[in-house]
Amino acid sequence: MSALSNAKTRRDGHDSPTIGLTSNVLPKASSSDTGVSVGNAPPQAPFAYDPKKKWYVLRITYYRAQKAYDLLTKNDIETYMPMRWVKREIDGKEKRITRPLIPNLLFVYTTFAKLDAIVKTKDGTNARSFITYYYDHFNTGPNGKNPPLTVRNDDMANFIRLTSIANEHIMVVRPELCHYRNGDMVKIVDGEFKGICGRVARVAGQQRVVVELKGVCLATTAYVPSSFIKKLT
């Protein structure tokens, strides 16, 4: 499992020991409202491809993210929680901290059988009281119900690459706020967001590239100049 670079927990402006932020590392919440910085993702996919595994999306109840992470990683399930940079005033000083980009969602890379055994467990962990599936409302399973939503590996790698960049202007937006120039897929070939693929749109008054996780969210880069964008054929 390749790492998404390193992350450092900051407490009142001081660095704590460095930890490797891999897909199975969830930054712990900070009582001082500081957070964990997220480094740049490597250009390669940040997970070891396994044809038996898929990326699943999980809903986590409020304030249970760390508990969910502990349970999932204890069972050797690779877990990713996207973070974003924000500015907050702490002790009278403005500081850059990280917060979950999509509150109450975790992404896990595993087999359905292994995940389902945890989500529906009835043992003492009682996971089903704070972990549930994020369902795919675009499809119906053999039982007539919506199946758990899965994300394509390439789409997830692109999303992780974007959300691992330490830029406070990365954000999740509603579809109606994205004014697309056209439907063409593009790739950013220079600058901080080099390697990101998506569609060009005007968001919050700026030209950005929008990355879609179908059925989950739309995430955008910060401003990207046209000279940094190449149309994909």
mmCIF file of C-alpha atoms in Angstrom:
data_model
loop_
_atom_site.group_PDB
_atom_site.id
_atom_site.type_symbol
_atom_site.label_atom_id
_atom_site.label_comp_id
_atom_site.label_asym_id
_atom_site.label_seq_id
_atom_site.Cartn_x
_atom_site.Cartn_y
_atom_site.Cartn_z
ATOM 1 C CA MET A 1 0.000 0.000 0.000
ATOM 2 C CA SER A 2 1.776 3.140 -1.152
ATOM 3 C CA ALA A 3 1.676 6.232 1.005
ATOM 4 C CA LEU A 4 0.057 9.571 0.254
ATOM 5 C CA SER A 5 3.253 11.280 1.387
ATOM 6 C CA ASN A 6 3.595 12.231 5.070
ATOM 7 C CA ALA A 7 1.318 14.109 7.429
ATOM 8 C CA LYS A 8 2.197 16.112 10.508
ATOM 9 C CA THR A 9 -0.142 16.808 13.376
ATOM 10 C CA ARG A 10 0.166 20.423 14.486
ATOM 11 C CA ARG A 11 -0.630 21.513 18.016
ATOM 12 C CA ASP A 12 -0.605 25.286 18.575
ATOM 13 C CA GLY A 13 1.900 25.761 15.790
ATOM 14 C CA HIS A 14 4.305 22.993 16.820
ATOM 15 C CA ASP A 15 4.915 19.810 14.867
ATOM 16 C CA SER A 16 4.317 16.469 16.481
ATOM 17 C CA PRO A 17 6.141 13.352 15.293
ATOM 18 C CA THR A 18 5.561 12.717 11.593
ATOM 19 C CA ILE A 19 3.298 9.891 10.523
ATOM 20 C CA GLY A 20 2.902 8.392 7.063
ATOM 21 C CA LEU A 21 -0.527 9.234 5.710
ATOM 22 C CA THR A 22 -1.535 6.119 3.817
ATOM 23 C CA SER A 23 -5.036 5.184 2.774
ATOM 24 C CA ASN A 24 -5.500 3.386 6.075
ATOM 25 C CA VAL A 25 -4.546 6.344 8.253
ATOM 26 C CA LEU A 26 -7.267 8.624 9.539
ATOM 27 C CA PRO A 27 -6.137 11.905 11.165
ATOM 28 C CA LYS A 28 -7.382 12.063 14.712
ATOM 29 C CA ALA A 29 -9.573 14.965 15.771
ATOM 30 C CA SER A 30 -7.851 17.714 17.710
ATOM 31 C CA SER A 31 -9.294 19.113 20.891
ATOM 32 C CA SER A 32 -7.519 22.393 20.124
ATOM 33 C CA ASP A 33 -9.297 22.631 16.733
ATOM 34 C CA THR A 34 -6.046 22.392 14.839
ATOM 35 C CA GLY A 35 -5.994 19.225 12.775
ATOM 36 C CA VAL A 36 -3.676 17.264 10.531
ATOM 37 C CA SER A 37 -1.908 18.539 7.453
ATOM 38 C CA VAL A 38 -2.209 16.466 4.301
ATOM 39 C CA GLY A 39 0.700 16.147 1.894
ATOM 40 C CA ASN A 40 0.717 15.661 -1.857
ATOM 41 C CA ALA A 41 -0.378 12.348 -3.297
ATOM 42 C CA PRO A 42 2.145 10.529 -5.470
ATOM 43 C CA PRO A 43 1.375 10.370 -9.199
ATOM 44 C CA GLN A 44 0.706 6.642 -9.086
ATOM 45 C CA ALA A 45 -2.498 5.141 -7.699
ATOM 46 C CA PRO A 46 -2.277 5.351 -3.877
ATOM 47 C CA PHE A 47 -3.317 1.739 -3.354
ATOM 48 C CA ALA A 48 -2.263 -1.693 -4.479
ATOM 49 C CA TYR A 49 -4.756 -2.815 -7.123
ATOM 50 C CA ASP A 50 -6.618 -6.006 -6.279
ATOM 51 C CA PRO A 51 -9.302 -7.305 -8.699
ATOM 52 C CA LYS A 52 -11.200 -8.772 -5.756
ATOM 53 C CA LYS A 53 -11.549 -5.391 -4.045
ATOM 54 C CA LYS A 54 -13.641 -2.310 -4.736
ATOM 55 C CA TRP A 55 -13.877 1.205 -3.328
ATOM 56 C CA TYR A 56 -16.982 1.461 -1.126
ATOM 57 C CA VAL A 57 -18.444 4.607 0.418
ATOM 58 C CA LEU A 58 -19.559 4.495 4.051
ATOM 59 C CA ARG A 59 -21.665 6.864 6.119
ATOM 60 C CA ILE A 60 -20.402 7.488 9.645
ATOM 61 C CA THR A 61 -22.489 9.037 12.400
ATOM 62 C CA TYR A 62 -21.297 12.314 13.925
ATOM 63 C CA TYR A 63 -18.122 12.174 16.023
ATOM 64 C CA ARG A 64 -17.624 8.463 15.306
ATOM 65 C CA ALA A 65 -15.048 8.779 12.493
ATOM 66 C CA GLN A 66 -12.130 7.739 14.691
ATOM 67 C CA LYS A 67 -14.089 4.844 16.156
ATOM 68 C CA ALA A 68 -15.025 3.696 12.651
ATOM 69 C CA TYR A 69 -11.419 4.036 11.491
ATOM 70 C CA ASP A 70 -10.128 2.011 14.435
ATOM 71 C CA LEU A 71 -12.615 -0.771 13.774
ATOM 72 C CA LEU A 72 -11.966 -0.898 10.018
ATOM 73 C CA THR A 73 -8.178 -0.837 10.253
ATOM 74 C CA LYS A 74 -8.248 -3.398 13.054
ATOM 75 C CA ASN A 75 -9.824 -5.660 10.462
ATOM 76 C CA ASP A 76 -7.115 -4.757 7.933
ATOM 77 C CA ILE A 77 -9.385 -2.654 5.698
ATOM 78 C CA GLU A 78 -7.742 0.186 3.794
ATOM 79 C CA THR A 79 -9.524 3.448 4.610
ATOM 80 C CA TYR A 80 -9.356 6.993 3.221
ATOM 81 C CA MET A 81 -10.913 10.177 4.593
ATOM 82 C CA PRO A 82 -10.356 13.295 2.433
ATOM 83 C CA MET A 83 -9.359 16.421 4.313
ATOM 84 C CA ARG A 84 -9.323 20.103 3.342
ATOM 85 C CA TRP A 85 -7.403 23.147 4.482
ATOM 86 C CA VAL A 86 -9.326 25.937 6.222
ATOM 87 C CA LYS A 87 -8.326 29.050 8.135
ATOM 88 C CA ARG A 88 -9.405 29.411 11.753
ATOM 89 C CA GLU A 89 -8.597 31.856 14.523
ATOM 90 C CA ILE A 90 -7.053 29.949 17.422
ATOM 91 C CA ASP A 91 -5.861 31.743 20.569
ATOM 92 C CA GLY A 92 -6.087 35.040 18.720
ATOM 93 C CA LYS A 93 -3.957 33.855 15.796
ATOM 94 C CA GLU A 94 -5.048 32.799 12.313
ATOM 95 C CA LYS A 95 -3.946 29.258 11.528
ATOM 96 C CA ARG A 96 -4.412 26.829 8.641
ATOM 97 C CA ILE A 97 -5.947 23.583 9.807
ATOM 98 C CA THR A 98 -7.589 20.594 8.175
ATOM 99 C CA ARG A 99 -11.174 19.478 8.372
ATOM 100 C CA PRO A 100 -13.037 16.610 6.676
ATOM 101 C CA LEU A 101 -13.835 17.603 3.096
ATOM 102 C CA ILE A 102 -17.024 15.534 3.140
ATOM 103 C CA PRO A 103 -18.261 15.221 6.732
ATOM 104 C CA ASN A 104 -19.308 11.754 7.856
ATOM 105 C CA LEU A 105 -18.051 9.839 4.816
ATOM 106 C CA LEU A 106 -15.231 7.298 4.626
ATOM 107 C CA PHE A 107 -13.917 5.470 1.553
ATOM 108 C CA VAL A 108 -12.730 1.888 1.973
ATOM 109 C CA TYR A 109 -10.938 -0.464 -0.416
ATOM 110 C CA THR A 110 -11.905 -4.042 0.336
ATOM 111 C CA THR A 111 -14.093 -6.984 -0.657
ATOM 112 C CA PHE A 112 -17.838 -6.816 -0.105
ATOM 113 C CA ALA A 113 -17.863 -9.965 2.026
ATOM 114 C CA LYS A 114 -15.249 -8.606 4.416
ATOM 115 C CA LEU A 115 -16.900 -5.204 4.691
ATOM 116 C CA ASP A 116 -20.426 -6.566 5.031
ATOM 117 C CA ALA A 117 -19.377 -8.774 7.912
ATOM 118 C CA ILE A 118 -18.317 -5.644 9.801
ATOM 119 C CA VAL A 119 -21.154 -3.329 8.802
ATOM 120 C CA LYS A 120 -23.771 -5.892 9.822
ATOM 121 C CA THR A 121 -21.964 -7.252 12.854
ATOM 122 C CA LYS A 122 -23.956 -7.981 15.980
ATOM 123 C CA ASP A 123 -21.010 -8.423 18.294
ATOM 124 C CA GLY A 124 -19.865 -6.026 20.993
ATOM 125 C CA THR A 125 -18.519 -3.461 18.501
ATOM 126 C CA ASN A 126 -22.077 -2.822 17.269
ATOM 127 C CA ALA A 127 -20.714 -1.288 14.066
ATOM 128 C CA ARG A 128 -24.112 -1.021 12.452
ATOM 129 C CA SER A 129 -25.042 1.674 14.980
ATOM 130 C CA PHE A 130 -22.468 4.095 13.516
ATOM 131 C CA ILE A 131 -21.365 2.660 10.121
ATOM 132 C CA THR A 132 -23.797 2.256 7.221
ATOM 133 C CA TYR A 133 -23.480 1.914 3.470
ATOM 134 C CA TYR A 134 -23.815 4.860 1.121
ATOM 135 C CA TYR A 135 -26.263 3.417 -1.398
ATOM 136 C CA ASP A 136 -26.253 3.635 -5.188
ATOM 137 C CA HIS A 137 -29.568 5.257 -6.093
ATOM 138 C CA PHE A 138 -28.854 4.936 -9.827
ATOM 139 C CA ASN A 139 -29.035 1.133 -9.837
ATOM 140 C CA THR A 140 -31.140 -1.681 -8.423
ATOM 141 C CA GLY A 141 -29.837 -5.045 -7.261
ATOM 142 C CA PRO A 142 -31.393 -8.512 -7.774
ATOM 143 C CA ASN A 143 -33.370 -8.002 -4.551
ATOM 144 C CA GLY A 144 -34.995 -4.843 -5.945
ATOM 145 C CA LYS A 145 -33.047 -2.601 -3.565
ATOM 146 C CA ASN A 146 -30.261 -0.093 -4.171
ATOM 147 C CA PRO A 147 -26.830 -1.748 -3.738
ATOM 148 C CA PRO A 148 -23.935 -0.175 -1.822
ATOM 149 C CA LEU A 149 -22.263 2.472 -3.967
ATOM 150 C CA THR A 150 -18.829 1.670 -5.401
ATOM 151 C CA VAL A 151 -16.350 4.052 -7.046
ATOM 152 C CA ARG A 152 -14.182 3.146 -10.051
ATOM 153 C CA ASN A 153 -10.492 2.728 -9.211
ATOM 154 C CA ASP A 154 -9.361 5.388 -11.713
ATOM 155 C CA ASP A 155 -11.919 7.871 -10.427
ATOM 156 C CA MET A 156 -10.889 7.233 -6.827
ATOM 157 C CA ALA A 157 -7.190 7.623 -7.646
ATOM 158 C CA ASN A 158 -7.931 10.952 -9.356
ATOM 159 C CA PHE A 159 -10.039 12.078 -6.381
ATOM 160 C CA ILE A 160 -7.369 11.111 -3.847
ATOM 161 C CA ARG A 161 -4.737 12.903 -5.924
ATOM 162 C CA LEU A 162 -6.823 16.101 -5.819
ATOM 163 C CA THR A 163 -7.907 15.961 -2.198
ATOM 164 C CA SER A 164 -4.368 15.241 -0.969
ATOM 165 C CA ILE A 165 -3.102 18.633 -2.203
ATOM 166 C CA ALA A 166 -2.641 21.153 0.598
ATOM 167 C CA ASN A 167 -4.725 23.991 -0.823
ATOM 168 C CA GLU A 168 -7.556 25.641 1.109
ATOM 169 C CA HIS A 169 -9.407 26.500 -2.125
ATOM 170 C CA ILE A 170 -10.212 22.864 -2.911
ATOM 171 C CA MET A 171 -13.893 22.386 -2.148
ATOM 172 C CA VAL A 172 -16.949 20.224 -2.645
ATOM 173 C CA VAL A 173 -19.741 22.005 -4.542
ATOM 174 C CA ARG A 174 -23.321 21.487 -5.624
ATOM 175 C CA PRO A 175 -23.908 20.755 -9.341
ATOM 176 C CA GLU A 176 -25.842 23.989 -9.890
ATOM 177 C CA LEU A 177 -22.761 26.007 -8.894
ATOM 178 C CA CYS A 178 -20.662 24.507 -11.710
ATOM 179 C CA HIS A 179 -21.043 26.413 -14.965
ATOM 180 C CA TYR A 180 -19.330 24.119 -17.453
ATOM 181 C CA ARG A 181 -17.560 25.530 -20.496
ATOM 182 C CA ASN A 182 -18.286 22.300 -22.376
ATOM 183 C CA GLY A 183 -18.463 18.594 -21.667
ATOM 184 C CA ASP A 184 -14.875 17.821 -22.636
ATOM 185 C CA MET A 185 -12.617 15.956 -20.251
ATOM 186 C CA VAL A 186 -9.302 17.695 -19.643
ATOM 187 C CA LYS A 187 -6.049 17.042 -17.851
ATOM 188 C CA ILE A 188 -4.042 19.634 -15.925
ATOM 189 C CA VAL A 189 -0.499 19.531 -17.298
ATOM 190 C CA ASP A 190 1.261 22.129 -15.131
ATOM 191 C CA GLY A 191 1.136 23.772 -11.747
ATOM 192 C CA GLU A 192 0.035 22.564 -8.344
ATOM 193 C CA PHE A 193 -2.780 20.422 -9.746
ATOM 194 C CA LYS A 194 -0.753 18.724 -12.465
ATOM 195 C CA GLY A 195 -2.136 15.283 -13.307
ATOM 196 C CA ILE A 196 -5.721 15.972 -12.216
ATOM 197 C CA CYS A 197 -8.426 15.062 -14.756
ATOM 198 C CA GLY A 198 -11.914 16.528 -14.893
ATOM 199 C CA ARG A 199 -14.101 19.074 -16.642
ATOM 200 C CA VAL A 200 -13.501 22.816 -16.891
ATOM 201 C CA ALA A 201 -16.127 24.964 -15.165
ATOM 202 C CA ARG A 202 -16.558 28.410 -13.719
ATOM 203 C CA VAL A 203 -17.051 27.984 -9.971
ATOM 204 C CA ALA A 204 -17.126 30.832 -7.440
ATOM 205 C CA GLY A 205 -16.153 33.264 -10.196
ATOM 206 C CA GLN A 206 -13.016 31.354 -11.205
ATOM 207 C CA GLN A 207 -12.011 28.824 -13.847
ATOM 208 C CA ARG A 208 -11.508 25.489 -12.117
ATOM 209 C CA VAL A 209 -11.408 21.807 -12.971
ATOM 210 C CA VAL A 210 -14.213 19.748 -11.488
ATOM 211 C CA VAL A 211 -13.610 16.143 -10.430
ATOM 212 C CA GLU A 212 -16.723 13.978 -10.109
ATOM 213 C CA LEU A 213 -17.303 10.938 -7.946
ATOM 214 C CA LYS A 214 -20.576 9.853 -9.510
ATOM 215 C CA GLY A 215 -23.324 9.565 -6.964
ATOM 216 C CA VAL A 216 -21.163 11.064 -4.207
ATOM 217 C CA CYS A 217 -19.870 14.557 -4.873
ATOM 218 C CA LEU A 218 -18.185 17.119 -7.105
ATOM 219 C CA ALA A 219 -14.799 18.427 -5.941
ATOM 220 C CA THR A 220 -12.980 21.337 -7.553
ATOM 221 C CA THR A 221 -9.432 22.555 -7.832
ATOM 222 C CA ALA A 222 -8.515 26.152 -7.122
ATOM 223 C CA TYR A 223 -8.152 28.514 -10.099
ATOM 224 C CA VAL A 224 -6.370 26.919 -13.056
ATOM 225 C CA PRO A 225 -5.214 29.041 -16.057
ATOM 226 C CA SER A 226 -6.159 27.857 -19.548
ATOM 227 C CA SER A 227 -2.496 27.378 -20.456
ATOM 228 C CA PHE A 228 -2.291 24.615 -17.825
ATOM 229 C CA ILE A 229 -5.205 22.636 -19.317
ATOM 230 C CA LYS A 230 -5.051 20.044 -22.090
ATOM 231 C CA LYS A 231 -8.124 18.493 -23.704
ATOM 232 C CA LEU A 232 -8.256 14.702 -23.528
ATOM 233 C CA THR A 233 -9.185 12.784 -26.665
#
